[in-house]
mmCIF file of C-alpha atoms in Angstrom:
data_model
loop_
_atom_site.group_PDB
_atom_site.id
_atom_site.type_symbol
_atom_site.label_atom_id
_atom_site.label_comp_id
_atom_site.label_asym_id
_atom_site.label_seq_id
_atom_site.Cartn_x
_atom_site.Cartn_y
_atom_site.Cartn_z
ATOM 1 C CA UNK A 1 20.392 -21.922 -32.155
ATOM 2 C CA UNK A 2 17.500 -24.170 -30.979
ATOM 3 C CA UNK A 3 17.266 -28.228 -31.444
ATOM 4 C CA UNK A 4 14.273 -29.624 -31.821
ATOM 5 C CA UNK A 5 13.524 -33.746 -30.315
ATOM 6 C CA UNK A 6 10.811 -35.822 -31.691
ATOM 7 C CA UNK A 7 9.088 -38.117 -29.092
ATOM 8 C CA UNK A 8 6.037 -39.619 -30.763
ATOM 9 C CA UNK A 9 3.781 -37.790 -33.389
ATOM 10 C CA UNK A 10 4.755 -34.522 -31.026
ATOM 11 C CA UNK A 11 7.803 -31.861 -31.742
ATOM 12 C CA UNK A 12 9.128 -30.498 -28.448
ATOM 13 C CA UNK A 13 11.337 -27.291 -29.163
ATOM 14 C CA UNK A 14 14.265 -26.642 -26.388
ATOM 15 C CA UNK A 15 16.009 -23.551 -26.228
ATOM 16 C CA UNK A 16 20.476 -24.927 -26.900
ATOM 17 C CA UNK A 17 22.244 -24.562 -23.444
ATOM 18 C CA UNK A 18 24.337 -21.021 -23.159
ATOM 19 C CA UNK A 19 21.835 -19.220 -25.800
ATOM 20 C CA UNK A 20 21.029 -15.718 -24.386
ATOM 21 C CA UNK A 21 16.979 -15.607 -23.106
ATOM 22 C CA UNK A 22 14.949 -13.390 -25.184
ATOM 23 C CA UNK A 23 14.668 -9.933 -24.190
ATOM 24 C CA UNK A 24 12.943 -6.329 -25.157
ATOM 25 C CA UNK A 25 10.612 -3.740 -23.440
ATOM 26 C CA UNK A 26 8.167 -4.653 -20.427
ATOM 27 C CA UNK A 27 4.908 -4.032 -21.487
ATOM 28 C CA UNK A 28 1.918 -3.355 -19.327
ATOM 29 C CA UNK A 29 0.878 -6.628 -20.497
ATOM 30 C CA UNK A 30 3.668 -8.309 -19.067
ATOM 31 C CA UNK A 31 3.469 -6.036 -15.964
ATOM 32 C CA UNK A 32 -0.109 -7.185 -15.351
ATOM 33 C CA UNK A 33 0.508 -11.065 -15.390
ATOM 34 C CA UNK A 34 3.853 -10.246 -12.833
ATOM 35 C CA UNK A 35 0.809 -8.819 -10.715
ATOM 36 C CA UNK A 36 -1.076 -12.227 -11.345
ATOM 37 C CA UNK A 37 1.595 -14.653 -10.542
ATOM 38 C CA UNK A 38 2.649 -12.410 -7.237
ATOM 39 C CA UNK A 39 -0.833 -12.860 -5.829
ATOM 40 C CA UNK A 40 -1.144 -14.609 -2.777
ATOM 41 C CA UNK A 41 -3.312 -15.438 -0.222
ATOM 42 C CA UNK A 42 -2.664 -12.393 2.038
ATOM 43 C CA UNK A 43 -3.151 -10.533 -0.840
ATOM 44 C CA UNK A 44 -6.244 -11.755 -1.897
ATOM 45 C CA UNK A 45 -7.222 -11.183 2.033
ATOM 46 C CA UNK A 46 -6.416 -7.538 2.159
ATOM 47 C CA UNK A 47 -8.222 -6.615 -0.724
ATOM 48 C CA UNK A 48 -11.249 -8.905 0.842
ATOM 49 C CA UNK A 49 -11.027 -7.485 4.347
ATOM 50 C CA UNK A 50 -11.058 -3.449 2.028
ATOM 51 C CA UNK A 51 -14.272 -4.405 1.163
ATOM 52 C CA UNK A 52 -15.658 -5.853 4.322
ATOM 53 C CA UNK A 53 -17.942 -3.591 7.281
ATOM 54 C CA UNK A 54 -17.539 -5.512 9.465
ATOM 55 C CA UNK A 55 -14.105 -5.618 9.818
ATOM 56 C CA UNK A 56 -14.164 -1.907 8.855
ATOM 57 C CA UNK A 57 -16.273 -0.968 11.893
ATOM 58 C CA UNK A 58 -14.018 -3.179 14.109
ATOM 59 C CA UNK A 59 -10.521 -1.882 12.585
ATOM 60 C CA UNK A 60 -12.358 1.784 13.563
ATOM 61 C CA UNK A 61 -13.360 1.048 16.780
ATOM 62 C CA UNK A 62 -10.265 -1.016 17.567
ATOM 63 C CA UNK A 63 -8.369 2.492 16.376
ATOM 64 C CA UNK A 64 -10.047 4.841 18.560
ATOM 65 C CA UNK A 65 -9.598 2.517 21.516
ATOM 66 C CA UNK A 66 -5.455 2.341 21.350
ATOM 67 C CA UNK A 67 -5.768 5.974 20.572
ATOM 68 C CA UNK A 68 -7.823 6.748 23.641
ATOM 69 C CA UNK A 69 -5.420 4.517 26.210
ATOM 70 C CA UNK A 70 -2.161 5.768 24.688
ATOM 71 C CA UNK A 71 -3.060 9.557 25.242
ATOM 72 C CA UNK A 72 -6.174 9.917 27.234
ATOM 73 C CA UNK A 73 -5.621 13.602 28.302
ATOM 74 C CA UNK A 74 -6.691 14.487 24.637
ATOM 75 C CA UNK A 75 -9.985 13.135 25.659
ATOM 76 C CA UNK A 76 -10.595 14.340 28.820
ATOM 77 C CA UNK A 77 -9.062 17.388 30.898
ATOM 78 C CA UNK A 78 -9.073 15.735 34.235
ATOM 79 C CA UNK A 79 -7.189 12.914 35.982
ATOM 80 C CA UNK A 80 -8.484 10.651 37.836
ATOM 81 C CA UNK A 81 -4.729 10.391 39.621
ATOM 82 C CA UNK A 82 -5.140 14.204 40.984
ATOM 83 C CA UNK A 83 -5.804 14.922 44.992
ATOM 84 C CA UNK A 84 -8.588 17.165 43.925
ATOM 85 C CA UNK A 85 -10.282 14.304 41.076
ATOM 86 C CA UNK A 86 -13.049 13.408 43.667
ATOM 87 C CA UNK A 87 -15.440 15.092 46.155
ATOM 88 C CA UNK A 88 -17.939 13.127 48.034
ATOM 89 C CA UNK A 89 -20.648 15.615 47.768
ATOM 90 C CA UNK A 90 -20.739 14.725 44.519
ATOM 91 C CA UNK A 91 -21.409 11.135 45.170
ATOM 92 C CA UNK A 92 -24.033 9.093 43.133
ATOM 93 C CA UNK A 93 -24.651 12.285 40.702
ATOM 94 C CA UNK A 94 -26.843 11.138 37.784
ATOM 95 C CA UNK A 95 -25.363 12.222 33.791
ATOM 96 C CA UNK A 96 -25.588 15.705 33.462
ATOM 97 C CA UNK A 97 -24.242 18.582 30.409
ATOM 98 C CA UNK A 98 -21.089 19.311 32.259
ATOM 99 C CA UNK A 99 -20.936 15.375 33.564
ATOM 100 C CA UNK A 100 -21.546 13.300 30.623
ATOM 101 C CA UNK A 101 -21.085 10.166 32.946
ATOM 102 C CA UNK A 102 -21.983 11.387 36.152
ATOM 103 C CA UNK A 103 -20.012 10.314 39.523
ATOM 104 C CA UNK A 104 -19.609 7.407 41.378
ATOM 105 C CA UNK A 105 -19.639 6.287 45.012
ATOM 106 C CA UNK A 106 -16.665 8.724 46.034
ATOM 107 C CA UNK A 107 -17.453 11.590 44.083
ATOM 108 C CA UNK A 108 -15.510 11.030 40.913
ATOM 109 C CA UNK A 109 -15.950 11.571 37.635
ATOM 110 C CA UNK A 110 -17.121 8.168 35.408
ATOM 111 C CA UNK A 111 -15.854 9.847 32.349
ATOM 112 C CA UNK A 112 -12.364 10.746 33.431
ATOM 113 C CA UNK A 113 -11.882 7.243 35.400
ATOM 114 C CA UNK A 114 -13.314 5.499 32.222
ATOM 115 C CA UNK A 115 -11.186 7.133 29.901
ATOM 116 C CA UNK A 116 -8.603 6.358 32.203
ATOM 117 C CA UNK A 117 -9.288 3.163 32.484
ATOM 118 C CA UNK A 118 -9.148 1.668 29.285
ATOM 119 C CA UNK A 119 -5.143 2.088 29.232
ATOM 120 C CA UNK A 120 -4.723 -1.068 31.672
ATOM 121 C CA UNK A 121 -7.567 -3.180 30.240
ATOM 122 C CA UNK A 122 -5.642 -2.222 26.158
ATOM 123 C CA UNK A 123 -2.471 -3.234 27.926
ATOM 124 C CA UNK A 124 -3.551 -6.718 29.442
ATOM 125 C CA UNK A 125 -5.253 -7.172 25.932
ATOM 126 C CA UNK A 126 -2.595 -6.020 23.870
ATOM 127 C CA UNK A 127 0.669 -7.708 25.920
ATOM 128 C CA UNK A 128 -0.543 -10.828 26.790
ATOM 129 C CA UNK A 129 -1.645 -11.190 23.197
ATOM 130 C CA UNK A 130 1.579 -10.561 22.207
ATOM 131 C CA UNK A 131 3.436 -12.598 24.940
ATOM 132 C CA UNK A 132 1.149 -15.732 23.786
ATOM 133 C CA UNK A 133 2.043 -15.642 19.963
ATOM 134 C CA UNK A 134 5.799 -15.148 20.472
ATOM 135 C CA UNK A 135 6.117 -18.003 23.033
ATOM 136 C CA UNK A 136 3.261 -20.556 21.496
ATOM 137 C CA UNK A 137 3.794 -19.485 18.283
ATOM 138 C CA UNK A 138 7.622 -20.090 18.663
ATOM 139 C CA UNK A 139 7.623 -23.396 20.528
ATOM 140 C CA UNK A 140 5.188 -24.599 17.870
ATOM 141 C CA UNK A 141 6.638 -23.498 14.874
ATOM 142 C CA UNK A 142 10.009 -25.613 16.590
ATOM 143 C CA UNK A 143 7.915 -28.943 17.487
ATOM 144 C CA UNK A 144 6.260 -29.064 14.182
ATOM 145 C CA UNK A 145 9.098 -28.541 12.397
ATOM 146 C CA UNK A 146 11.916 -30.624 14.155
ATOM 147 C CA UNK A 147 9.395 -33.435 15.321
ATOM 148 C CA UNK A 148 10.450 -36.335 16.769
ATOM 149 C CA UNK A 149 11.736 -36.298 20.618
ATOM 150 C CA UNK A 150 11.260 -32.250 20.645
ATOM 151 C CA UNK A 151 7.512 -32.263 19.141
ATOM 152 C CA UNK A 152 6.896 -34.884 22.255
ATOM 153 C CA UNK A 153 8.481 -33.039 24.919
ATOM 154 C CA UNK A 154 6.960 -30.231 24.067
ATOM 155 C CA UNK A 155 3.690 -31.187 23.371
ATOM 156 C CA UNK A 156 3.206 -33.343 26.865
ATOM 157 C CA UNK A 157 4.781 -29.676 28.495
ATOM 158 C CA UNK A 158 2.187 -28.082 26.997
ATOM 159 C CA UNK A 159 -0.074 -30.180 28.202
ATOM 160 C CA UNK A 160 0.718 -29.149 31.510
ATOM 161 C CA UNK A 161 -0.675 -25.301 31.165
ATOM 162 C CA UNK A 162 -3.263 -26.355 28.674
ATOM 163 C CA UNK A 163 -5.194 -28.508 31.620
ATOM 164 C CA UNK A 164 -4.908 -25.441 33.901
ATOM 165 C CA UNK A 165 -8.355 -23.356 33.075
ATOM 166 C CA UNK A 166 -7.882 -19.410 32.746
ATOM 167 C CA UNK A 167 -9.609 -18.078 34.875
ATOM 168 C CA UNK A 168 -9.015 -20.333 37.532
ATOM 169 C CA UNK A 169 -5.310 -20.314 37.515
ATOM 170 C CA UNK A 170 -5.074 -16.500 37.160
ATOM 171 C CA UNK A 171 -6.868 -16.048 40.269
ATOM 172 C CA UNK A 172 -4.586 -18.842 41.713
ATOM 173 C CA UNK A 173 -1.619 -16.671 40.977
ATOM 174 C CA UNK A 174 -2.621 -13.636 41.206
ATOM 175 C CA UNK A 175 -3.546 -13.905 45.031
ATOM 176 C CA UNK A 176 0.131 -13.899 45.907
ATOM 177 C CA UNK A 177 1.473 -11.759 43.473
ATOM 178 C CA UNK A 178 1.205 -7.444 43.173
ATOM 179 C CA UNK A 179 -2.039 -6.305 40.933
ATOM 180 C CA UNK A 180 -1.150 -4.472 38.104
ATOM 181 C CA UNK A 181 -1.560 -4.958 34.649
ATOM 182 C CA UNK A 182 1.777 -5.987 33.624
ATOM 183 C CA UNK A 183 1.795 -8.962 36.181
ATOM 184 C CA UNK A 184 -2.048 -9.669 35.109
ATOM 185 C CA UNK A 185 -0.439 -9.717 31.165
ATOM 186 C CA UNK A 186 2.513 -12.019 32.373
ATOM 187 C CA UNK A 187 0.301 -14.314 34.155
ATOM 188 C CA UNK A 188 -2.707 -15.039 31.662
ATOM 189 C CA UNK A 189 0.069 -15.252 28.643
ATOM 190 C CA UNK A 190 1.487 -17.710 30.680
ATOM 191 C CA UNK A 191 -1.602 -19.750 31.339
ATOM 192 C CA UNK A 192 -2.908 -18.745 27.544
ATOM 193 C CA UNK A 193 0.314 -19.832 25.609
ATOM 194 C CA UNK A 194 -0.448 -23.749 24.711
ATOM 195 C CA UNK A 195 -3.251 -23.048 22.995
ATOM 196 C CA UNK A 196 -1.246 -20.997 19.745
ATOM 197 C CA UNK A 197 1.049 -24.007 20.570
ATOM 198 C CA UNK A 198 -1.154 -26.157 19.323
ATOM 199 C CA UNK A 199 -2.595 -23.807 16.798
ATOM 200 C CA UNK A 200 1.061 -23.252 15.169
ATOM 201 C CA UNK A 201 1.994 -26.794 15.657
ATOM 202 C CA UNK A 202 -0.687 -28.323 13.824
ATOM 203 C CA UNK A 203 -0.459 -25.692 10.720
ATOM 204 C CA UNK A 204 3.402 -26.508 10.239
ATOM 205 C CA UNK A 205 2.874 -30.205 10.256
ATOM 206 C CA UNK A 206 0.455 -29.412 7.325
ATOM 207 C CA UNK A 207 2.517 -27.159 5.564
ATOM 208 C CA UNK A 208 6.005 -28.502 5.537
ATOM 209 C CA UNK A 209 5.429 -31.513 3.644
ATOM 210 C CA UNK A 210 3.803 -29.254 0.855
ATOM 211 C CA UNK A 211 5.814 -29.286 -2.615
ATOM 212 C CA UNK A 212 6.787 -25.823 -2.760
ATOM 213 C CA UNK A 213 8.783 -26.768 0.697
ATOM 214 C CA UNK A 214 9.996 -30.123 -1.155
ATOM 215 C CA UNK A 215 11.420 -28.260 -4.223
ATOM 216 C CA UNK A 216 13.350 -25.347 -1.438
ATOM 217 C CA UNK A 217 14.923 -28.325 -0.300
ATOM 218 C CA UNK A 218 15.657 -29.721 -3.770
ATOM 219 C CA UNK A 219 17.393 -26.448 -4.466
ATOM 220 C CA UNK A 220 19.381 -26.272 -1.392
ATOM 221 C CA UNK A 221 17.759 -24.215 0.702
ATOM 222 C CA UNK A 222 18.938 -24.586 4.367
ATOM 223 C CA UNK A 223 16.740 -25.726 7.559
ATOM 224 C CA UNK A 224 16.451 -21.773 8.535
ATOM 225 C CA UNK A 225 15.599 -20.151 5.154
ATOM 226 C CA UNK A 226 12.941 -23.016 4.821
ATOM 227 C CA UNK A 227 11.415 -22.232 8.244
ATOM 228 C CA UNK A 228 11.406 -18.034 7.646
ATOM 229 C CA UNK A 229 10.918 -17.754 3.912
ATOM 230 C CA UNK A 230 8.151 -21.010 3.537
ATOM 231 C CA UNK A 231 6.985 -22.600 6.493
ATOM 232 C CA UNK A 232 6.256 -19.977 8.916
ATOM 233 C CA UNK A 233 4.589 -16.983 5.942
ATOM 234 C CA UNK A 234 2.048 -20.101 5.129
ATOM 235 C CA UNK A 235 1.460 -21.545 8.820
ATOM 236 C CA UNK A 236 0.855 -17.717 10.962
ATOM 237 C CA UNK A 237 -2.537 -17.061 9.569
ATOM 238 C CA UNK A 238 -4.611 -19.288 11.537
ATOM 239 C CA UNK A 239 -2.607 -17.707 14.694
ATOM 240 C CA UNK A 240 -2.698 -14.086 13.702
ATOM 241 C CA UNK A 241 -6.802 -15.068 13.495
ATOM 242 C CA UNK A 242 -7.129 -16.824 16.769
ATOM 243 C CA UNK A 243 -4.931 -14.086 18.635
ATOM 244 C CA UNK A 244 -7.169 -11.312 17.131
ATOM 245 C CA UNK A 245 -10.107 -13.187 18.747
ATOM 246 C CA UNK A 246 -8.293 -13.716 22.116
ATOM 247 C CA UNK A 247 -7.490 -10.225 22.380
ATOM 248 C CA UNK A 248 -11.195 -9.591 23.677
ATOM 249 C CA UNK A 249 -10.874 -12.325 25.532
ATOM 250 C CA UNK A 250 -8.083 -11.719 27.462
ATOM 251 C CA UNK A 251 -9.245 -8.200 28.389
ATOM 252 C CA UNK A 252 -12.610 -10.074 29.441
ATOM 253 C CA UNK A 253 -10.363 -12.353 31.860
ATOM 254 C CA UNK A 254 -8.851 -9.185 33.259
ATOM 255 C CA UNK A 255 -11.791 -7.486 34.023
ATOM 256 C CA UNK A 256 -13.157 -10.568 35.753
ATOM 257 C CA UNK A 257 -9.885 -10.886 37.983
ATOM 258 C CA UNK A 258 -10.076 -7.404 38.798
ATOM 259 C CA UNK A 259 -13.941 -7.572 39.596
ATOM 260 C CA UNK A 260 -12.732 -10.184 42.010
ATOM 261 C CA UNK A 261 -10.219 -7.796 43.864
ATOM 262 C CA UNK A 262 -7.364 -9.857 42.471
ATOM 263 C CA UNK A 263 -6.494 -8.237 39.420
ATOM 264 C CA UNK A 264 -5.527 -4.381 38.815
ATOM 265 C CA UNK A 265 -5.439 -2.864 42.415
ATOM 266 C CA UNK A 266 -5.994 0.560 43.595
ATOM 267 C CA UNK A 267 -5.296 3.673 42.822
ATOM 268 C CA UNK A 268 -4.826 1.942 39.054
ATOM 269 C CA UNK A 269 -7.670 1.792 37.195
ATOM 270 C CA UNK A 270 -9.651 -0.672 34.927
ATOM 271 C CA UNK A 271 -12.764 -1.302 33.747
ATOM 272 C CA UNK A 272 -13.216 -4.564 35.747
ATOM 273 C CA UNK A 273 -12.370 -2.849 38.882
ATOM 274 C CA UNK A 274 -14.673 0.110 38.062
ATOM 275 C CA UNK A 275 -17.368 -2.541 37.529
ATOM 276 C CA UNK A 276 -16.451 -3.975 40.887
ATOM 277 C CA UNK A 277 -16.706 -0.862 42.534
ATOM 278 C CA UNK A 278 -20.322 0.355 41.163
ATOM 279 C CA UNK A 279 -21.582 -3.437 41.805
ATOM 280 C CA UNK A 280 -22.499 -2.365 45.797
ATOM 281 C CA UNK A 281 -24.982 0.738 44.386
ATOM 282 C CA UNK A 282 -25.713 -0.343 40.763
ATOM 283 C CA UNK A 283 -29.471 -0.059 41.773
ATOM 284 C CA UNK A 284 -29.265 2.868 43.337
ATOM 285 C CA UNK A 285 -27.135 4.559 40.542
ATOM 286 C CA UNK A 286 -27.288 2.496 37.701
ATOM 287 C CA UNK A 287 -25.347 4.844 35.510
ATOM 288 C CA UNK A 288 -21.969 4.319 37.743
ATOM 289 C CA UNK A 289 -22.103 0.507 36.280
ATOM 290 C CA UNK A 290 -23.790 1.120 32.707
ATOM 291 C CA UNK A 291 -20.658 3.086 30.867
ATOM 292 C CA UNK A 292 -17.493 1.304 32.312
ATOM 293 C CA UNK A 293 -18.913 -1.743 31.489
ATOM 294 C CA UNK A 294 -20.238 -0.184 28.255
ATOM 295 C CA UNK A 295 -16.793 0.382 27.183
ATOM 296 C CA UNK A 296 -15.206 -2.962 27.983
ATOM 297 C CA UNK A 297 -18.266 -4.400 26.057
ATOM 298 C CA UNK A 298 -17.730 -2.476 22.619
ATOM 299 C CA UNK A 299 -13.947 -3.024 23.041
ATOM 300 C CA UNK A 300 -14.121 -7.035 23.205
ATOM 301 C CA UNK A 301 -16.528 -6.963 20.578
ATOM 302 C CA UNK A 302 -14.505 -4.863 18.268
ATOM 303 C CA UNK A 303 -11.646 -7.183 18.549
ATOM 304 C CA UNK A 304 -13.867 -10.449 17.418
ATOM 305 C CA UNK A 305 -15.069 -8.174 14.917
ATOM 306 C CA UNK A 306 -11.740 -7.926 13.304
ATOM 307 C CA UNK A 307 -10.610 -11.370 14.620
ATOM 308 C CA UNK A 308 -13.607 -13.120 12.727
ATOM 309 C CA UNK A 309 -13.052 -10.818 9.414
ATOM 310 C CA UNK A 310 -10.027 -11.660 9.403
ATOM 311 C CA UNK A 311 -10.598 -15.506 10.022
ATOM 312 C CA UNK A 312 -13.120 -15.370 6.662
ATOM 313 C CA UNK A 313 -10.309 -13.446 4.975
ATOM 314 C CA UNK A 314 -8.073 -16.462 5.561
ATOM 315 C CA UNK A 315 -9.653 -19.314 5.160
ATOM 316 C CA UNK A 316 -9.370 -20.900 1.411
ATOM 317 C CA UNK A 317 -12.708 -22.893 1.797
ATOM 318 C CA UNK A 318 -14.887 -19.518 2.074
ATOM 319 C CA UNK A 319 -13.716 -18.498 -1.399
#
């Protein structure tokens, strides 16, 4: 049964309460507008960043990188750790067919130690990355949402680290703390953190007064659900973006740490302190300097490859 009201000239036809919905086979009709209404924005971004080279280059390049620190003996047959990895008669040997790289100052192979080194430089990228979006992205997803007293306190805390500059601060901790790369990851994450604060913080205060948040609430939807299933899906772009970027960056900060003796410490191995090494004889051998800091080039740039292709993939005004 089905009533039918009058308001005006018009005829509005409403289905009685407790009448059983209409139902029969899906068609691929009906399958195709499901597909329509499920598309979202990180949909539409995927298929965008399919059909992008530039993020296609990066995403390669960013591949073979994490590939060549997580098993660099598939790329090379030496270590740079053995007793036997350097000989100083081989010192300041130009590129040759055996040698791709040559050898530096103390007789060891660039290729082997470059290989090598990317493992620490990926890590410091890679962990302090991650360290930065779980703590900033945390405490700002909690100050945008709750507001008030916490979105204060945590803001003017913030505050605090944000004033401190990177570079500046790392090499003010660093000095009195052991080199490696997990204390290099530890310290720029903690000096790098307020700044997906903000990031977060800002995108949840514009999303959670949005009407699909409004009508969760209207339905009964509890505080957490709203935060997991609406809130935070629609607010982590702009931070997955911006940590994509930073990535390079951060690997850039180690390097420069490590080129100032303060970073990754001997006998570990990085590109920045590889750099720092062949900086006495880079004249003399220019080839000791060119391919470490080669490597750390291509490998920044491949991450604000896929960090800006990703950033045109997200953003709403670009389409």
């Amino acid at each position: 049964m089905r009533d039918t009201t009058t308001v005006g000239d018009e005829l509005t036809d409403t289905q009685t309460t407790g009448a059983p919905a209409p139902t029969g086979p899906v068609t691929k009709a009906d399958r195709k507008k499901k597909k329509d209404r499920e598309a979202s924005l990180w949909s539409d971004a995927m298929r965008d960043l399919r059909r992008n080279p530039i993020f296609l280059i990066g995403s390669v390049l960013v591949l073979a990188m994490l590939v060549l620190s997580a098993v660099p003996q598939w790329f090379t047959d030496g270590s740079p750790f053995d007793a036997t990895a350097c000989t100083l008669q081989n010192s300041l040997k130009t590129p040759s067919v055996d040698h791709w790289f040559g050898f530096d100052i103390q007789g060891c192979d660039v290729y082997t130690r470059t290989v090598w080194a990317a493992r620490n430089s990926v890590i410091v990228g890679v962990v302090t990355t991650s360290l930065v979006i779980i703590i900033g992205g945390g405490l700002g997803l909690l100050a945008g949402w709750l507001g008030g007293i916490v979105d204060s306190a945590l803001s003017r805390f913030a505050e605090i680290f944000f004033a401190i500059p990177l570079l500046l601060g790392g090499m003010l901790i660093m000095s009195a703390l052991p080199g490696n790369a997990w204390t290099v990851s530890i310290v720029l994450a903690t000096l790098g953190w307020p700044q997906i604060f903000r990031i977060m913080r800002s995108s949840v205060l514009q999303n959670k007064n949005n009407d699909y948040v409004m009508a969760a609430r209207a339905l009964g939807a509890g505080a957490w659900r709203i935060t997991i299933r609406h809130i935070l899906p629609n607010a982590v772009a702009p931070v997955i973006v911006v940590g994509a970027i930073s990535l390079g960056v951060y690997i850039s900060a180690e390097a420069a740490l490590s080129y100032l003796g303060i970073g990754v410490q001997p006998p570990e191995i990085s590109w920045g302190l590889m750099v720092s090494d062949a900086s006495v004889r880079w004249l003399q051998a220019p080839h000791v300097l060119l391919f470490p800091a080669a490597a750390l080039s291509i490998t920044v740039l491949a991450f604000i490859m896929v960090g800006d292709a990703v950033r045109d993939a997200l953003d709403p005004k670009l389409r």
